[in-house]
Amino acid sequence: MSDTRVGPRGREAQRLETRKRVLDAAIAEFARTGATDADLGAVAAAAGVARGTFYFHFPTKEHVLLELEAREEARIAEDLARFLSVPRDLATALGATIRLIVEMEQRLGTLLFKDLLAVHFSPTRPLTDEWREHRVIVLVVGIIEHAHAAGEAEIAVDPYHSAVFFLLGLYAVLTTTTGAQPLRDMALDSYLTTVLRSLEPRRSPTDTRRR
């Protein structure tokens, strides 16, 4: 059976193309100046649209960052899923997750990377944001559940909570160590060790007495 689906046409195709131009121009400006200092007039000019068109597609600068977050998350999730297609132990899997997120800074630049991390802690982030719709969170949940099945981890709380705590803690470490590579390397090593210790199975008092 042939696939007869076609892409958007006419005005919808034009709208999507304009939106992409505006987004690309905004990302370039944010990378150059940071989101706070970004000149939206310059963004509109680079995209070849009126300033009001920017607000039509992205009501605030944060909406640009949320769109970029979704794009980067999809990329990381694809790479992580590929890595996890081969069985991995807990330390290796979480270490790869950290590495893939850190690599965003090389793609985005330091200023944009910091802005993207900060949006995770924004008080204006939509309250309807559903953790279970984020592919990276879902993959980390799978890592924890696989480790539990293999006897590497103990599930004491909802694995989704553990995954969110892991990622938010990682974002906090990265935010506070930007521009300090030796400190960041040490902090990330310590952070991974702390996470692994928090997940490792606890010995019961009976097990302790038997030793």
PDB file of C-alpha atoms in Angstrom:
ATOM      1  CA  MET A   1       0.000   0.000   0.000  1.00  0.00           C
ATOM      2  CA  SER A   2       1.495   3.313  -1.060  1.00  0.00           C
ATOM      3  CA  ASP A   3       1.821   6.248   1.314  1.00  0.00           C
ATOM      4  CA  THR A   4      -0.352   9.025  -0.094  1.00  0.00           C
ATOM      5  CA  ARG A   5       0.388  11.543   2.654  1.00  0.00           C
ATOM      6  CA  VAL A   6       1.661  14.892   1.438  1.00  0.00           C
ATOM      7  CA  GLY A   7       3.261  17.776   3.243  1.00  0.00           C
ATOM      8  CA  PRO A   8       1.576  21.104   3.970  1.00  0.00           C
ATOM      9  CA  ARG A   9       0.731  23.246   0.984  1.00  0.00           C
ATOM     10  CA  GLY A  10      -0.206  26.803   0.202  1.00  0.00           C
ATOM     11  CA  ARG A  11      -0.580  29.208   3.093  1.00  0.00           C
ATOM     12  CA  GLU A  12       0.239  26.563   5.709  1.00  0.00           C
ATOM     13  CA  ALA A  13       3.523  25.721   3.983  1.00  0.00           C
ATOM     14  CA  GLN A  14       4.323  29.436   3.782  1.00  0.00           C
ATOM     15  CA  ARG A  15       3.522  29.888   7.476  1.00  0.00           C
ATOM     16  CA  LEU A  16       5.815  27.031   8.476  1.00  0.00           C
ATOM     17  CA  GLU A  17       8.615  28.316   6.259  1.00  0.00           C
ATOM     18  CA  THR A  18       8.302  31.802   7.769  1.00  0.00           C
ATOM     19  CA  ARG A  19       8.259  30.358  11.273  1.00  0.00           C
ATOM     20  CA  LYS A  20      11.445  28.428  10.560  1.00  0.00           C
ATOM     21  CA  ARG A  21      13.179  31.551   9.245  1.00  0.00           C
ATOM     22  CA  VAL A  22      12.173  33.498  12.340  1.00  0.00           C
ATOM     23  CA  LEU A  23      13.332  30.686  14.634  1.00  0.00           C
ATOM     24  CA  ASP A  24      16.677  30.299  12.875  1.00  0.00           C
ATOM     25  CA  ALA A  25      17.276  34.063  13.006  1.00  0.00           C
ATOM     26  CA  ALA A  26      16.336  34.186  16.694  1.00  0.00           C
ATOM     27  CA  ILE A  27      18.645  31.299  17.561  1.00  0.00           C
ATOM     28  CA  ALA A  28      21.530  32.991  15.755  1.00  0.00           C
ATOM     29  CA  GLU A  29      20.901  36.273  17.600  1.00  0.00           C
ATOM     30  CA  PHE A  30      20.513  34.540  20.974  1.00  0.00           C
ATOM     31  CA  ALA A  31      23.774  32.673  20.390  1.00  0.00           C
ATOM     32  CA  ARG A  32      25.520  35.965  19.626  1.00  0.00           C
ATOM     33  CA  THR A  33      24.201  38.081  22.497  1.00  0.00           C
ATOM     34  CA  GLY A  34      22.296  35.846  24.893  1.00  0.00           C
ATOM     35  CA  ALA A  35      18.502  35.819  25.081  1.00  0.00           C
ATOM     36  CA  THR A  36      18.232  38.754  27.490  1.00  0.00           C
ATOM     37  CA  ASP A  37      20.188  41.159  25.283  1.00  0.00           C
ATOM     38  CA  ALA A  38      18.900  39.836  21.958  1.00  0.00           C
ATOM     39  CA  ASP A  39      17.602  42.526  19.588  1.00  0.00           C
ATOM     40  CA  LEU A  40      14.262  41.319  18.245  1.00  0.00           C
ATOM     41  CA  GLY A  41      14.356  44.011  15.598  1.00  0.00           C
ATOM     42  CA  ALA A  42      17.559  42.462  14.297  1.00  0.00           C
ATOM     43  CA  VAL A  43      15.906  39.038  14.407  1.00  0.00           C
ATOM     44  CA  ALA A  44      12.970  40.267  12.343  1.00  0.00           C
ATOM     45  CA  ALA A  45      15.276  41.972   9.842  1.00  0.00           C
ATOM     46  CA  ALA A  46      17.415  38.850   9.449  1.00  0.00           C
ATOM     47  CA  ALA A  47      14.292  36.761   8.871  1.00  0.00           C
ATOM     48  CA  GLY A  48      12.902  39.290   6.401  1.00  0.00           C
ATOM     49  CA  VAL A  49       9.683  39.863   8.352  1.00  0.00           C
ATOM     50  CA  ALA A  50       8.001  42.604  10.371  1.00  0.00           C
ATOM     51  CA  ARG A  51       8.675  42.635  14.103  1.00  0.00           C
ATOM     52  CA  GLY A  52       5.054  41.751  14.769  1.00  0.00           C
ATOM     53  CA  THR A  53       5.550  38.537  12.815  1.00  0.00           C
ATOM     54  CA  PHE A  54       8.106  37.436  15.395  1.00  0.00           C
ATOM     55  CA  TYR A  55       5.536  37.850  18.172  1.00  0.00           C
ATOM     56  CA  PHE A  56       2.917  36.047  16.114  1.00  0.00           C
ATOM     57  CA  HIS A  57       5.077  32.930  16.019  1.00  0.00           C
ATOM     58  CA  PHE A  58       6.885  33.367  19.356  1.00  0.00           C
ATOM     59  CA  PRO A  59       5.065  35.561  21.906  1.00  0.00           C
ATOM     60  CA  THR A  60       8.170  35.757  24.124  1.00  0.00           C
ATOM     61  CA  LYS A  61      11.870  34.982  23.927  1.00  0.00           C
ATOM     62  CA  GLU A  62      11.220  32.019  26.192  1.00  0.00           C
ATOM     63  CA  HIS A  63       9.020  30.471  23.510  1.00  0.00           C
ATOM     64  CA  VAL A  64      12.064  30.457  21.216  1.00  0.00           C
ATOM     65  CA  LEU A  65      14.077  28.659  23.887  1.00  0.00           C
ATOM     66  CA  LEU A  66      11.306  26.116  24.464  1.00  0.00           C
ATOM     67  CA  GLU A  67      11.197  25.388  20.732  1.00  0.00           C
ATOM     68  CA  LEU A  68      14.965  24.976  20.653  1.00  0.00           C
ATOM     69  CA  GLU A  69      14.792  22.763  23.737  1.00  0.00           C
ATOM     70  CA  ALA A  70      12.337  20.455  21.978  1.00  0.00           C
ATOM     71  CA  ARG A  71      14.587  20.252  18.921  1.00  0.00           C
ATOM     72  CA  GLU A  72      17.713  19.516  20.937  1.00  0.00           C
ATOM     73  CA  GLU A  73      15.878  17.009  23.104  1.00  0.00           C
ATOM     74  CA  ALA A  74      14.774  15.100  20.013  1.00  0.00           C
ATOM     75  CA  ARG A  75      18.371  14.985  18.793  1.00  0.00           C
ATOM     76  CA  ILE A  76      19.726  13.818  22.150  1.00  0.00           C
ATOM     77  CA  ALA A  77      16.969  11.225  22.504  1.00  0.00           C
ATOM     78  CA  GLU A  78      17.750   9.790  19.079  1.00  0.00           C
ATOM     79  CA  ASP A  79      21.466   9.518  19.886  1.00  0.00           C
ATOM     80  CA  LEU A  80      20.811   8.076  23.340  1.00  0.00           C
ATOM     81  CA  ALA A  81      18.318   5.526  22.038  1.00  0.00           C
ATOM     82  CA  ARG A  82      20.879   4.403  19.478  1.00  0.00           C
ATOM     83  CA  PHE A  83      23.512   4.068  22.225  1.00  0.00           C
ATOM     84  CA  LEU A  84      21.113   2.073  24.403  1.00  0.00           C
ATOM     85  CA  SER A  85      20.237  -0.336  21.591  1.00  0.00           C
ATOM     86  CA  VAL A  86      23.122  -2.395  22.975  1.00  0.00           C
ATOM     87  CA  PRO A  87      22.803  -3.446  26.640  1.00  0.00           C
ATOM     88  CA  ARG A  88      24.656  -1.018  28.948  1.00  0.00           C
ATOM     89  CA  ASP A  89      25.267  -0.986  32.673  1.00  0.00           C
ATOM     90  CA  LEU A  90      23.849   1.839  34.784  1.00  0.00           C
ATOM     91  CA  ALA A  91      27.050   3.870  35.085  1.00  0.00           C
ATOM     92  CA  THR A  92      27.767   3.681  31.356  1.00  0.00           C
ATOM     93  CA  ALA A  93      24.209   4.609  30.383  1.00  0.00           C
ATOM     94  CA  LEU A  94      23.946   7.592  32.731  1.00  0.00           C
ATOM     95  CA  GLY A  95      27.456   8.691  31.784  1.00  0.00           C
ATOM     96  CA  ALA A  96      26.444   8.696  28.114  1.00  0.00           C
ATOM     97  CA  THR A  97      23.357  10.756  28.959  1.00  0.00           C
ATOM     98  CA  ILE A  98      25.554  13.353  30.647  1.00  0.00           C
ATOM     99  CA  ARG A  99      27.979  13.394  27.715  1.00  0.00           C
ATOM    100  CA  LEU A 100      25.243  13.915  25.123  1.00  0.00           C
ATOM    101  CA  ILE A 101      23.750  16.823  27.058  1.00  0.00           C
ATOM    102  CA  VAL A 102      27.161  18.429  27.592  1.00  0.00           C
ATOM    103  CA  GLU A 103      27.807  18.211  23.840  1.00  0.00           C
ATOM    104  CA  MET A 104      24.973  20.690  23.289  1.00  0.00           C
ATOM    105  CA  GLU A 105      27.304  23.483  24.354  1.00  0.00           C
ATOM    106  CA  GLN A 106      29.595  22.761  21.402  1.00  0.00           C
ATOM    107  CA  ARG A 107      26.650  23.027  19.002  1.00  0.00           C
ATOM    108  CA  LEU A 108      24.939  26.040  20.547  1.00  0.00           C
ATOM    109  CA  GLY A 109      27.735  28.092  22.065  1.00  0.00           C
ATOM    110  CA  THR A 110      28.091  29.041  25.725  1.00  0.00           C
ATOM    111  CA  LEU A 111      25.555  31.888  25.862  1.00  0.00           C
ATOM    112  CA  LEU A 112      22.731  29.989  24.198  1.00  0.00           C
ATOM    113  CA  PHE A 113      23.572  26.839  26.149  1.00  0.00           C
ATOM    114  CA  LYS A 114      23.228  28.721  29.449  1.00  0.00           C
ATOM    115  CA  ASP A 115      19.919  30.220  28.345  1.00  0.00           C
ATOM    116  CA  LEU A 116      18.635  26.788  27.383  1.00  0.00           C
ATOM    117  CA  LEU A 117      19.617  25.360  30.766  1.00  0.00           C
ATOM    118  CA  ALA A 118      17.996  28.287  32.574  1.00  0.00           C
ATOM    119  CA  VAL A 119      14.637  27.728  30.889  1.00  0.00           C
ATOM    120  CA  HIS A 120      14.328  24.457  32.831  1.00  0.00           C
ATOM    121  CA  PHE A 121      14.088  26.496  36.035  1.00  0.00           C
ATOM    122  CA  SER A 122      11.949  29.341  34.682  1.00  0.00           C
ATOM    123  CA  PRO A 123       8.962  30.287  36.880  1.00  0.00           C
ATOM    124  CA  THR A 124       6.981  30.984  33.700  1.00  0.00           C
ATOM    125  CA  ARG A 125       7.530  27.535  32.201  1.00  0.00           C
ATOM    126  CA  PRO A 126       4.087  26.115  31.294  1.00  0.00           C
ATOM    127  CA  LEU A 127       2.547  24.227  34.208  1.00  0.00           C
ATOM    128  CA  THR A 128       1.013  21.813  31.711  1.00  0.00           C
ATOM    129  CA  ASP A 129       4.476  20.568  30.755  1.00  0.00           C
ATOM    130  CA  GLU A 130       4.178  16.785  31.029  1.00  0.00           C
ATOM    131  CA  TRP A 131       7.332  14.909  32.052  1.00  0.00           C
ATOM    132  CA  ARG A 132       6.211  11.743  30.336  1.00  0.00           C
ATOM    133  CA  GLU A 133       6.164  13.529  26.982  1.00  0.00           C
ATOM    134  CA  HIS A 134       9.902  14.262  27.147  1.00  0.00           C
ATOM    135  CA  ARG A 135      11.798  11.518  25.338  1.00  0.00           C
ATOM    136  CA  VAL A 136      15.067  11.966  27.242  1.00  0.00           C
ATOM    137  CA  ILE A 137      13.238  11.608  30.563  1.00  0.00           C
ATOM    138  CA  VAL A 138      11.503   8.485  29.268  1.00  0.00           C
ATOM    139  CA  LEU A 139      14.850   7.011  28.206  1.00  0.00           C
ATOM    140  CA  VAL A 140      16.416   7.728  31.609  1.00  0.00           C
ATOM    141  CA  VAL A 141      13.420   6.046  33.241  1.00  0.00           C
ATOM    142  CA  GLY A 142      14.131   3.023  31.064  1.00  0.00           C
ATOM    143  CA  ILE A 143      17.780   3.067  32.126  1.00  0.00           C
ATOM    144  CA  ILE A 144      16.786   3.024  35.795  1.00  0.00           C
ATOM    145  CA  GLU A 145      14.176   0.304  35.322  1.00  0.00           C
ATOM    146  CA  HIS A 146      16.631  -1.848  33.352  1.00  0.00           C
ATOM    147  CA  ALA A 147      19.240  -1.405  36.090  1.00  0.00           C
ATOM    148  CA  HIS A 148      16.656  -2.394  38.697  1.00  0.00           C
ATOM    149  CA  ALA A 149      15.815  -5.564  36.768  1.00  0.00           C
ATOM    150  CA  ALA A 150      19.537  -6.366  36.570  1.00  0.00           C
ATOM    151  CA  GLY A 151      20.000  -5.853  40.316  1.00  0.00           C
ATOM    152  CA  GLU A 152      22.067  -2.686  39.842  1.00  0.00           C
ATOM    153  CA  ALA A 153      19.536  -0.224  41.239  1.00  0.00           C
ATOM    154  CA  GLU A 154      16.835  -0.004  43.851  1.00  0.00           C
ATOM    155  CA  ILE A 155      13.616   1.789  42.975  1.00  0.00           C
ATOM    156  CA  ALA A 156      12.564   3.613  46.128  1.00  0.00           C
ATOM    157  CA  VAL A 157      10.470   6.306  44.405  1.00  0.00           C
ATOM    158  CA  ASP A 158       8.661   6.656  41.088  1.00  0.00           C
ATOM    159  CA  PRO A 159      11.350   6.149  38.398  1.00  0.00           C
ATOM    160  CA  TYR A 160      10.003   9.227  36.603  1.00  0.00           C
ATOM    161  CA  HIS A 161      10.825  11.288  39.683  1.00  0.00           C
ATOM    162  CA  SER A 162      14.309   9.783  39.827  1.00  0.00           C
ATOM    163  CA  ALA A 163      14.852  10.604  36.145  1.00  0.00           C
ATOM    164  CA  VAL A 164      13.670  14.198  36.570  1.00  0.00           C
ATOM    165  CA  PHE A 165      15.818  14.675  39.684  1.00  0.00           C
ATOM    166  CA  PHE A 166      18.825  13.321  37.786  1.00  0.00           C
ATOM    167  CA  LEU A 167      18.338  15.660  34.821  1.00  0.00           C
ATOM    168  CA  LEU A 168      17.500  18.780  36.840  1.00  0.00           C
ATOM    169  CA  GLY A 169      20.543  18.177  39.029  1.00  0.00           C
ATOM    170  CA  LEU A 170      22.666  17.796  35.907  1.00  0.00           C
ATOM    171  CA  TYR A 171      21.345  21.067  34.468  1.00  0.00           C
ATOM    172  CA  ALA A 172      22.144  22.820  37.750  1.00  0.00           C
ATOM    173  CA  VAL A 173      25.727  21.502  37.749  1.00  0.00           C
ATOM    174  CA  LEU A 174      26.222  22.597  34.144  1.00  0.00           C
ATOM    175  CA  THR A 175      24.716  26.038  34.799  1.00  0.00           C
ATOM    176  CA  THR A 176      27.032  26.753  37.713  1.00  0.00           C
ATOM    177  CA  THR A 177      30.228  25.484  36.051  1.00  0.00           C
ATOM    178  CA  THR A 178      30.032  27.197  32.656  1.00  0.00           C
ATOM    179  CA  GLY A 179      33.459  28.489  31.641  1.00  0.00           C
ATOM    180  CA  ALA A 180      35.279  26.458  34.291  1.00  0.00           C
ATOM    181  CA  GLN A 181      36.174  23.209  32.534  1.00  0.00           C
ATOM    182  CA  PRO A 182      38.372  21.583  35.215  1.00  0.00           C
ATOM    183  CA  LEU A 183      35.736  22.357  37.860  1.00  0.00           C
ATOM    184  CA  ARG A 184      32.969  21.073  35.595  1.00  0.00           C
ATOM    185  CA  ASP A 185      34.772  17.797  34.875  1.00  0.00           C
ATOM    186  CA  MET A 186      35.306  17.212  38.585  1.00  0.00           C
ATOM    187  CA  ALA A 187      31.737  18.217  39.450  1.00  0.00           C
ATOM    188  CA  LEU A 188      30.246  15.927  36.795  1.00  0.00           C
ATOM    189  CA  ASP A 189      32.336  12.975  37.981  1.00  0.00           C
ATOM    190  CA  SER A 190      31.215  13.621  41.555  1.00  0.00           C
ATOM    191  CA  TYR A 191      27.621  14.079  40.464  1.00  0.00           C
ATOM    192  CA  LEU A 192      27.534  10.768  38.603  1.00  0.00           C
ATOM    193  CA  THR A 193      29.085   9.001  41.592  1.00  0.00           C
ATOM    194  CA  THR A 194      26.479  10.543  43.901  1.00  0.00           C
ATOM    195  CA  VAL A 195      23.609   9.499  41.625  1.00  0.00           C
ATOM    196  CA  LEU A 196      24.911   5.939  41.352  1.00  0.00           C
ATOM    197  CA  ARG A 197      25.292   5.711  45.133  1.00  0.00           C
ATOM    198  CA  SER A 198      21.735   6.970  45.614  1.00  0.00           C
ATOM    199  CA  LEU A 199      20.372   4.265  43.310  1.00  0.00           C
ATOM    200  CA  GLU A 200      22.435   1.298  44.445  1.00  0.00           C
ATOM    201  CA  PRO A 201      20.526  -1.502  46.218  1.00  0.00           C
ATOM    202  CA  ARG A 202      20.397  -1.246  49.994  1.00  0.00           C
ATOM    203  CA  ARG A 203      21.412  -4.246  52.067  1.00  0.00           C
ATOM    204  CA  SER A 204      18.792  -5.329  54.557  1.00  0.00           C
ATOM    205  CA  PRO A 205      19.762  -5.784  58.238  1.00  0.00           C
ATOM    206  CA  THR A 206      19.479  -9.542  57.648  1.00  0.00           C
ATOM    207  CA  ASP A 207      22.038  -9.373  54.840  1.00  0.00           C
ATOM    208  CA  THR A 208      24.381  -7.372  57.064  1.00  0.00           C
ATOM    209  CA  ARG A 209      24.181  -9.927  59.899  1.00  0.00           C
ATOM    210  CA  ARG A 210      24.972 -12.768  57.508  1.00  0.00           C
ATOM    211  CA  ARG A 211      28.260 -11.214  56.411  1.00  0.00           C
TER     212      ARG A 211
END
